[in-house]
Structures are given as structure tokens and as C-alpha cells.
Amino acid sequence: WFSCLLPFPKATDRTKQSTMTGTISDIKDFMFTITADGTDYEFSFEQDQKPDGLSDVKDGDKVTVTYTGTVSEVDAFSGTVLSVKKAE
């Protein structure tokens, strides 16, 4: 009965949309890297679910990534990349 006192992970963390702007590199069939503020972040996706806009950018472009989930420089990306757009 003590388990009812433990906090549950918020479902909103996995569904909340976030954005990150940086330089895209290392584009592959299943992942790409964004360098923002000198730190590299890897975003992965299913090969048959390429994010919208990814085919419109190339290595070295400044882009804005819209995603759900969490991204970290040390932990694997856990979420969904919704879109990749060239930044102004």
C-alpha cells in the first residue's frame, strides 16, 4: 500500500513538444546529430519514419528540431522527432 505514495512519471514529459536549434551533422538513415552550444545531441528515429523536413537539410545546416521526449548529451534519446526545419 506504500506504492500509492510514490510519484508516477508524468505522461506529459513524453508528449510535450520541445525544440532545439543547432547545426546538423552525421545524418544517417536512423539518426542525426545536432550541435548546440558546443554540445552534441543525437536524435534517433525508425528508418521507415524519417522526420518531416530531414531530407531538405544537409550536414552543416543550422536547423530547428521539434521533438517529444527527452534528449541529453549522455543518455540515449527517448522520444519522437516530429520535424527538422532549416533555421533562419
PDB file of C-alpha atoms in Angstrom:
ATOM      1  CA  TRP A   1       0.000   0.000   0.000  1.00  0.00           C
ATOM      2  CA  PHE A   2       3.017   2.291   0.200  1.00  0.00           C
ATOM      3  CA  SER A   3       3.277   2.316  -3.589  1.00  0.00           C
ATOM      4  CA  CYS A   4       0.391   4.772  -3.763  1.00  0.00           C
ATOM      5  CA  LEU A   5       2.679   7.361  -2.152  1.00  0.00           C
ATOM      6  CA  LEU A   6       5.333   7.138  -4.864  1.00  0.00           C
ATOM      7  CA  PRO A   7       5.149   9.673  -7.678  1.00  0.00           C
ATOM      8  CA  PHE A   8       4.405   8.345 -11.129  1.00  0.00           C
ATOM      9  CA  PRO A   9       6.352   9.641 -14.133  1.00  0.00           C
ATOM     10  CA  LYS A  10       4.415  12.361 -15.883  1.00  0.00           C
ATOM     11  CA  ALA A  11       2.987  11.313 -19.221  1.00  0.00           C
ATOM     12  CA  THR A  12       3.347  14.934 -20.317  1.00  0.00           C
ATOM     13  CA  ASP A  13       7.156  14.620 -20.419  1.00  0.00           C
ATOM     14  CA  ARG A  14       6.844  12.133 -23.280  1.00  0.00           C
ATOM     15  CA  THR A  15       4.161  14.075 -25.154  1.00  0.00           C
ATOM     16  CA  LYS A  16       5.257  17.685 -24.577  1.00  0.00           C
ATOM     17  CA  GLN A  17       6.797  19.256 -27.679  1.00  0.00           C
ATOM     18  CA  SER A  18      10.227  20.850 -27.364  1.00  0.00           C
ATOM     19  CA  THR A  19      12.588  22.468 -29.854  1.00  0.00           C
ATOM     20  CA  MET A  20      16.339  22.689 -30.207  1.00  0.00           C
ATOM     21  CA  THR A  21      18.271  24.818 -32.683  1.00  0.00           C
ATOM     22  CA  GLY A  22      21.799  23.960 -33.737  1.00  0.00           C
ATOM     23  CA  THR A  23      23.999  22.658 -36.524  1.00  0.00           C
ATOM     24  CA  ILE A  24      23.030  19.295 -38.001  1.00  0.00           C
ATOM     25  CA  SER A  25      25.637  16.686 -38.864  1.00  0.00           C
ATOM     26  CA  ASP A  26      26.172  12.965 -39.192  1.00  0.00           C
ATOM     27  CA  ILE A  27      22.810  12.424 -40.944  1.00  0.00           C
ATOM     28  CA  LYS A  28      22.096   8.700 -41.304  1.00  0.00           C
ATOM     29  CA  ASP A  29      19.096   6.503 -42.117  1.00  0.00           C
ATOM     30  CA  PHE A  30      18.215   6.195 -38.436  1.00  0.00           C
ATOM     31  CA  MET A  31      19.734   9.197 -36.609  1.00  0.00           C
ATOM     32  CA  PHE A  32      21.405  12.606 -36.831  1.00  0.00           C
ATOM     33  CA  THR A  33      23.423  14.848 -34.530  1.00  0.00           C
ATOM     34  CA  ILE A  34      22.655  18.425 -33.509  1.00  0.00           C
ATOM     35  CA  THR A  35      25.429  20.585 -32.061  1.00  0.00           C
ATOM     36  CA  ALA A  36      24.004  23.299 -29.826  1.00  0.00           C
ATOM     37  CA  ASP A  37      26.124  25.491 -27.546  1.00  0.00           C
ATOM     38  CA  GLY A  38      29.157  23.273 -28.193  1.00  0.00           C
ATOM     39  CA  THR A  39      27.390  20.066 -27.115  1.00  0.00           C
ATOM     40  CA  ASP A  40      26.402  17.188 -29.427  1.00  0.00           C
ATOM     41  CA  TYR A  41      22.935  15.660 -29.103  1.00  0.00           C
ATOM     42  CA  GLU A  42      21.943  12.521 -31.007  1.00  0.00           C
ATOM     43  CA  PHE A  43      18.378  12.110 -32.251  1.00  0.00           C
ATOM     44  CA  SER A  44      17.341   8.655 -33.409  1.00  0.00           C
ATOM     45  CA  PHE A  45      14.259   7.529 -35.329  1.00  0.00           C
ATOM     46  CA  GLU A  46      12.866   4.451 -37.037  1.00  0.00           C
ATOM     47  CA  GLN A  47      14.264   4.019 -40.557  1.00  0.00           C
ATOM     48  CA  ASP A  48      10.777   3.951 -42.055  1.00  0.00           C
ATOM     49  CA  GLN A  49       9.677   7.043 -40.084  1.00  0.00           C
ATOM     50  CA  LYS A  50      12.083   9.730 -41.285  1.00  0.00           C
ATOM     51  CA  PRO A  51      11.174  13.074 -39.646  1.00  0.00           C
ATOM     52  CA  ASP A  52       9.429  15.723 -41.755  1.00  0.00           C
ATOM     53  CA  GLY A  53      11.952  18.040 -43.363  1.00  0.00           C
ATOM     54  CA  LEU A  54      15.044  15.909 -42.770  1.00  0.00           C
ATOM     55  CA  SER A  55      15.502  15.257 -46.485  1.00  0.00           C
ATOM     56  CA  ASP A  56      15.528  19.050 -47.084  1.00  0.00           C
ATOM     57  CA  VAL A  57      18.639  19.737 -44.976  1.00  0.00           C
ATOM     58  CA  LYS A  58      22.285  18.736 -45.240  1.00  0.00           C
ATOM     59  CA  ASP A  59      25.307  18.428 -42.951  1.00  0.00           C
ATOM     60  CA  GLY A  60      26.349  21.842 -41.682  1.00  0.00           C
ATOM     61  CA  ASP A  61      22.907  23.481 -41.954  1.00  0.00           C
ATOM     62  CA  LYS A  62      21.526  25.379 -38.973  1.00  0.00           C
ATOM     63  CA  VAL A  63      18.206  23.714 -38.135  1.00  0.00           C
ATOM     64  CA  THR A  64      15.430  23.677 -35.565  1.00  0.00           C
ATOM     65  CA  VAL A  65      14.337  20.216 -34.409  1.00  0.00           C
ATOM     66  CA  THR A  66      10.857  19.749 -32.923  1.00  0.00           C
ATOM     67  CA  TYR A  67      10.553  16.627 -30.780  1.00  0.00           C
ATOM     68  CA  THR A  68       8.829  14.947 -27.863  1.00  0.00           C
ATOM     69  CA  GLY A  69      10.594  13.117 -25.063  1.00  0.00           C
ATOM     70  CA  THR A  70      13.981  13.920 -23.602  1.00  0.00           C
ATOM     71  CA  VAL A  71      17.374  14.453 -25.150  1.00  0.00           C
ATOM     72  CA  SER A  72      20.651  14.515 -23.260  1.00  0.00           C
ATOM     73  CA  GLU A  73      24.341  14.522 -24.073  1.00  0.00           C
ATOM     74  CA  VAL A  74      24.848  11.311 -22.072  1.00  0.00           C
ATOM     75  CA  ASP A  75      21.601   9.318 -22.330  1.00  0.00           C
ATOM     76  CA  ALA A  76      20.017   7.870 -25.454  1.00  0.00           C
ATOM     77  CA  PHE A  77      17.224   9.934 -26.995  1.00  0.00           C
ATOM     78  CA  SER A  78      13.842   8.736 -25.781  1.00  0.00           C
ATOM     79  CA  GLY A  79      11.132  10.328 -27.820  1.00  0.00           C
ATOM     80  CA  THR A  80       9.960  11.135 -31.319  1.00  0.00           C
ATOM     81  CA  VAL A  81      11.424  13.626 -33.781  1.00  0.00           C
ATOM     82  CA  LEU A  82       8.453  15.473 -35.267  1.00  0.00           C
ATOM     83  CA  SER A  83      10.236  17.761 -37.729  1.00  0.00           C
ATOM     84  CA  VAL A  84      13.545  19.236 -38.847  1.00  0.00           C
ATOM     85  CA  LYS A  85      13.454  22.707 -40.408  1.00  0.00           C
ATOM     86  CA  LYS A  86      16.203  24.942 -41.699  1.00  0.00           C
ATOM     87  CA  ALA A  87      16.659  27.800 -39.235  1.00  0.00           C
ATOM     88  CA  GLU A  88      16.883  31.436 -40.276  1.00  0.00           C
TER      89      GLU A  88
END
